[in-house]
PDB file of C-alpha atoms in Angstrom:
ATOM      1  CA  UNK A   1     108.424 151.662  46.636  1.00  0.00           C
ATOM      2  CA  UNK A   2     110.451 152.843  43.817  1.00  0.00           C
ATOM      3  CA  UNK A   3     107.286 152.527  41.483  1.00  0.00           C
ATOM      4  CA  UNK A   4     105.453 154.846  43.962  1.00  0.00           C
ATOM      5  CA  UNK A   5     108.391 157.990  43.448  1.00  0.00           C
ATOM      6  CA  UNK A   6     108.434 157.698  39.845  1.00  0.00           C
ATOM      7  CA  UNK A   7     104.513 157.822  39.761  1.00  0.00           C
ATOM      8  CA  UNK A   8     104.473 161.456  42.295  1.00  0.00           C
ATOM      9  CA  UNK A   9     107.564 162.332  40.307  1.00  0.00           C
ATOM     10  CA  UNK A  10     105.490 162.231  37.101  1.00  0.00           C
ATOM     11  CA  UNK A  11     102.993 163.532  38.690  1.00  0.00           C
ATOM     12  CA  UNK A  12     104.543 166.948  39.375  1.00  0.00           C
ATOM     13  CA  UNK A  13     105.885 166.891  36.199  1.00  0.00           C
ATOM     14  CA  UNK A  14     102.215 166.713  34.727  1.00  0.00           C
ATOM     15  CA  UNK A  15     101.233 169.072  37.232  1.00  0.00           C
ATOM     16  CA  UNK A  16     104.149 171.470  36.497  1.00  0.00           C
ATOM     17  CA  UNK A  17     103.588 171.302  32.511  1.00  0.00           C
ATOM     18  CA  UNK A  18      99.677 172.068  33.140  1.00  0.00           C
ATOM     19  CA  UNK A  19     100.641 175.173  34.985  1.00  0.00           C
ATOM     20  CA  UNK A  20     103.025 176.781  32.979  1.00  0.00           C
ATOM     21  CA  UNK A  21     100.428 175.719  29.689  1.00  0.00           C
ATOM     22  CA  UNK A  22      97.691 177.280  31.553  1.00  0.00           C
ATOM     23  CA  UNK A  23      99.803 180.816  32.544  1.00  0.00           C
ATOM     24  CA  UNK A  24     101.246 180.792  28.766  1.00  0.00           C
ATOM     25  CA  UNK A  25      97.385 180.885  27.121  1.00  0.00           C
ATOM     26  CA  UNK A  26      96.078 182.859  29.921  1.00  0.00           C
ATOM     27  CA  UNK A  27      99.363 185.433  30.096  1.00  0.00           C
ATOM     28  CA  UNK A  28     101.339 185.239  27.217  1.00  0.00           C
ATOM     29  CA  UNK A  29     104.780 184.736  28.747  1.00  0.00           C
ATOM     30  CA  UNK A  30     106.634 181.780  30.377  1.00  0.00           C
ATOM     31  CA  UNK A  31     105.833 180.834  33.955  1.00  0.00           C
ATOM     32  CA  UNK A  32     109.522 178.842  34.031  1.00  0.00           C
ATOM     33  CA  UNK A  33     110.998 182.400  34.680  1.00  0.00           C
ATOM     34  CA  UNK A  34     109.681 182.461  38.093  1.00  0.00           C
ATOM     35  CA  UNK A  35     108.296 179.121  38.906  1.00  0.00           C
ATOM     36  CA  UNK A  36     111.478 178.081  40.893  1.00  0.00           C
ATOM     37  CA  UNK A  37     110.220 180.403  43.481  1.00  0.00           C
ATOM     38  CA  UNK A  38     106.722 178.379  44.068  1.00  0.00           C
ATOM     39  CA  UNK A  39     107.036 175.209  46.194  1.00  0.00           C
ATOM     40  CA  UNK A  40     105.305 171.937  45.260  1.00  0.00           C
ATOM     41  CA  UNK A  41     103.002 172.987  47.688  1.00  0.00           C
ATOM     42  CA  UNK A  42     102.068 176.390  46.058  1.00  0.00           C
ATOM     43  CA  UNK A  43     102.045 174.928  42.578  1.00  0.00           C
ATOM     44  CA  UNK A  44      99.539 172.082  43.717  1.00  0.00           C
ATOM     45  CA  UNK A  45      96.956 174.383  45.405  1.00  0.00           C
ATOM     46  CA  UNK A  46      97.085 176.644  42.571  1.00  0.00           C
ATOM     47  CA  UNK A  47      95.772 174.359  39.890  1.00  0.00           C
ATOM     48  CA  UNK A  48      92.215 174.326  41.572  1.00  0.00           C
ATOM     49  CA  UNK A  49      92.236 177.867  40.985  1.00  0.00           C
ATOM     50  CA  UNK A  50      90.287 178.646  37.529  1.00  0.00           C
ATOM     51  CA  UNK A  51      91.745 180.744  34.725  1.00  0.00           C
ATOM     52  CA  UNK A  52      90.584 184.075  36.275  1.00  0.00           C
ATOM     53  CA  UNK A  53      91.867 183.886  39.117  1.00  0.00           C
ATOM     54  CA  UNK A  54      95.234 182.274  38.287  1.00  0.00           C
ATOM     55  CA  UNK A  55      97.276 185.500  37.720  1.00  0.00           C
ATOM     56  CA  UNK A  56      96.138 186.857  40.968  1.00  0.00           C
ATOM     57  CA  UNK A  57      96.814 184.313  43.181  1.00  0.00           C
ATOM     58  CA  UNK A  58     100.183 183.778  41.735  1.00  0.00           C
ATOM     59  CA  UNK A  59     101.256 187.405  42.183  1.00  0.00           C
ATOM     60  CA  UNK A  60      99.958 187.394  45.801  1.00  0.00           C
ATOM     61  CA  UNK A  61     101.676 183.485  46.278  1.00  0.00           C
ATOM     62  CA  UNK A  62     104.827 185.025  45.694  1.00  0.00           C
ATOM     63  CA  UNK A  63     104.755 188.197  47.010  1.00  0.00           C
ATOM     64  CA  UNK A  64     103.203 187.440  50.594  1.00  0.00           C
ATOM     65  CA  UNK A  65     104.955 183.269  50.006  1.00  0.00           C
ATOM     66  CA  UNK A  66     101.348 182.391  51.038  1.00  0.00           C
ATOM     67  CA  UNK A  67     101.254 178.546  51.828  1.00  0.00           C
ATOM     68  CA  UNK A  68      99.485 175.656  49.245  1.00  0.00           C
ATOM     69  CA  UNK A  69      96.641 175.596  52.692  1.00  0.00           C
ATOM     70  CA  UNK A  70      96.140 179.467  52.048  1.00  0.00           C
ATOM     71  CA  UNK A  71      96.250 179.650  48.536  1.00  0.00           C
ATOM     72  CA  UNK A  72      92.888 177.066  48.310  1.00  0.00           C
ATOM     73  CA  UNK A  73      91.061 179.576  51.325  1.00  0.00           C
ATOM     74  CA  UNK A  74      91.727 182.092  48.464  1.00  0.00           C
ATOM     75  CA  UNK A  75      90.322 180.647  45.561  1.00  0.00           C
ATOM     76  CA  UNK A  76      86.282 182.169  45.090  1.00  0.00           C
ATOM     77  CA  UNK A  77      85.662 179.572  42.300  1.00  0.00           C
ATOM     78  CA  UNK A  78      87.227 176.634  42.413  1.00  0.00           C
ATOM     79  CA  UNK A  79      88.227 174.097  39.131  1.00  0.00           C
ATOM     80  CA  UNK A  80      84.921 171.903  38.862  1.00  0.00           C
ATOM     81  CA  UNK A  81      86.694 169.009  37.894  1.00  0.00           C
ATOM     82  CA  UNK A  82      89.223 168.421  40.105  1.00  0.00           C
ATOM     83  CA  UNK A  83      87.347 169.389  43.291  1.00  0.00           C
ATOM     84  CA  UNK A  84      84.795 166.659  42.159  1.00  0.00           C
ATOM     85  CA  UNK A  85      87.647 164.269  41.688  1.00  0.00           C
ATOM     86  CA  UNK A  86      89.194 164.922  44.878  1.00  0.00           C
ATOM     87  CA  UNK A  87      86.125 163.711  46.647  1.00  0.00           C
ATOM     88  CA  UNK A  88      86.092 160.579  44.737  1.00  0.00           C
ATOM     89  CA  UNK A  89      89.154 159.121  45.820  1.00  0.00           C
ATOM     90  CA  UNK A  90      88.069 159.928  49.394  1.00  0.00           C
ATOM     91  CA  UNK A  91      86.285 157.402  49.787  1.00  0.00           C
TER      92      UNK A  91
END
């Protein structure tokens, strides 16, 4: 059990640090300044959404506090490697 916290607590770490890399090359500034305000559930959906869209569903994610579900409605072109890996462990 206590294996299974420290693997999703890495795991939002990774996911965290991916984000804020991803905002930095795409933006030029530091998502940490607001990223406090973003749930878990916010930051996950986000990640499926691809560079050019990132900025844009951020801004709307904090200003409406749209949930992780409606975030992933509004992504036009989703990540094609995670979406592919999702289905994978579907099975």
């Amino acid at each position: 059990m206590l294996r299974q916290h420290y693997a999703f607590t890495l795991q939002n770490r990774i996911v965290r640090l991916e984000l804020r890399y991803r905002y930095f090359s795409i933006i030029g500034k530091r998502l940490e300044y607001f990223e406090n305000q973003l749930n878990d559930n916010q930051l996950f959906a986000l990640l499926f959404a691809p560079d050019n869209e990132l900025l844009g569903l951020i801004q709307k994610a904090l200003s409406e506090n749209l949930s992780g579900t409606t975030i992933k409605k509004g992504i036009k072109h989703w990540k094609r490697g995670l979406r592919k890996s999702l289905k994978s462990t579907k099975k």
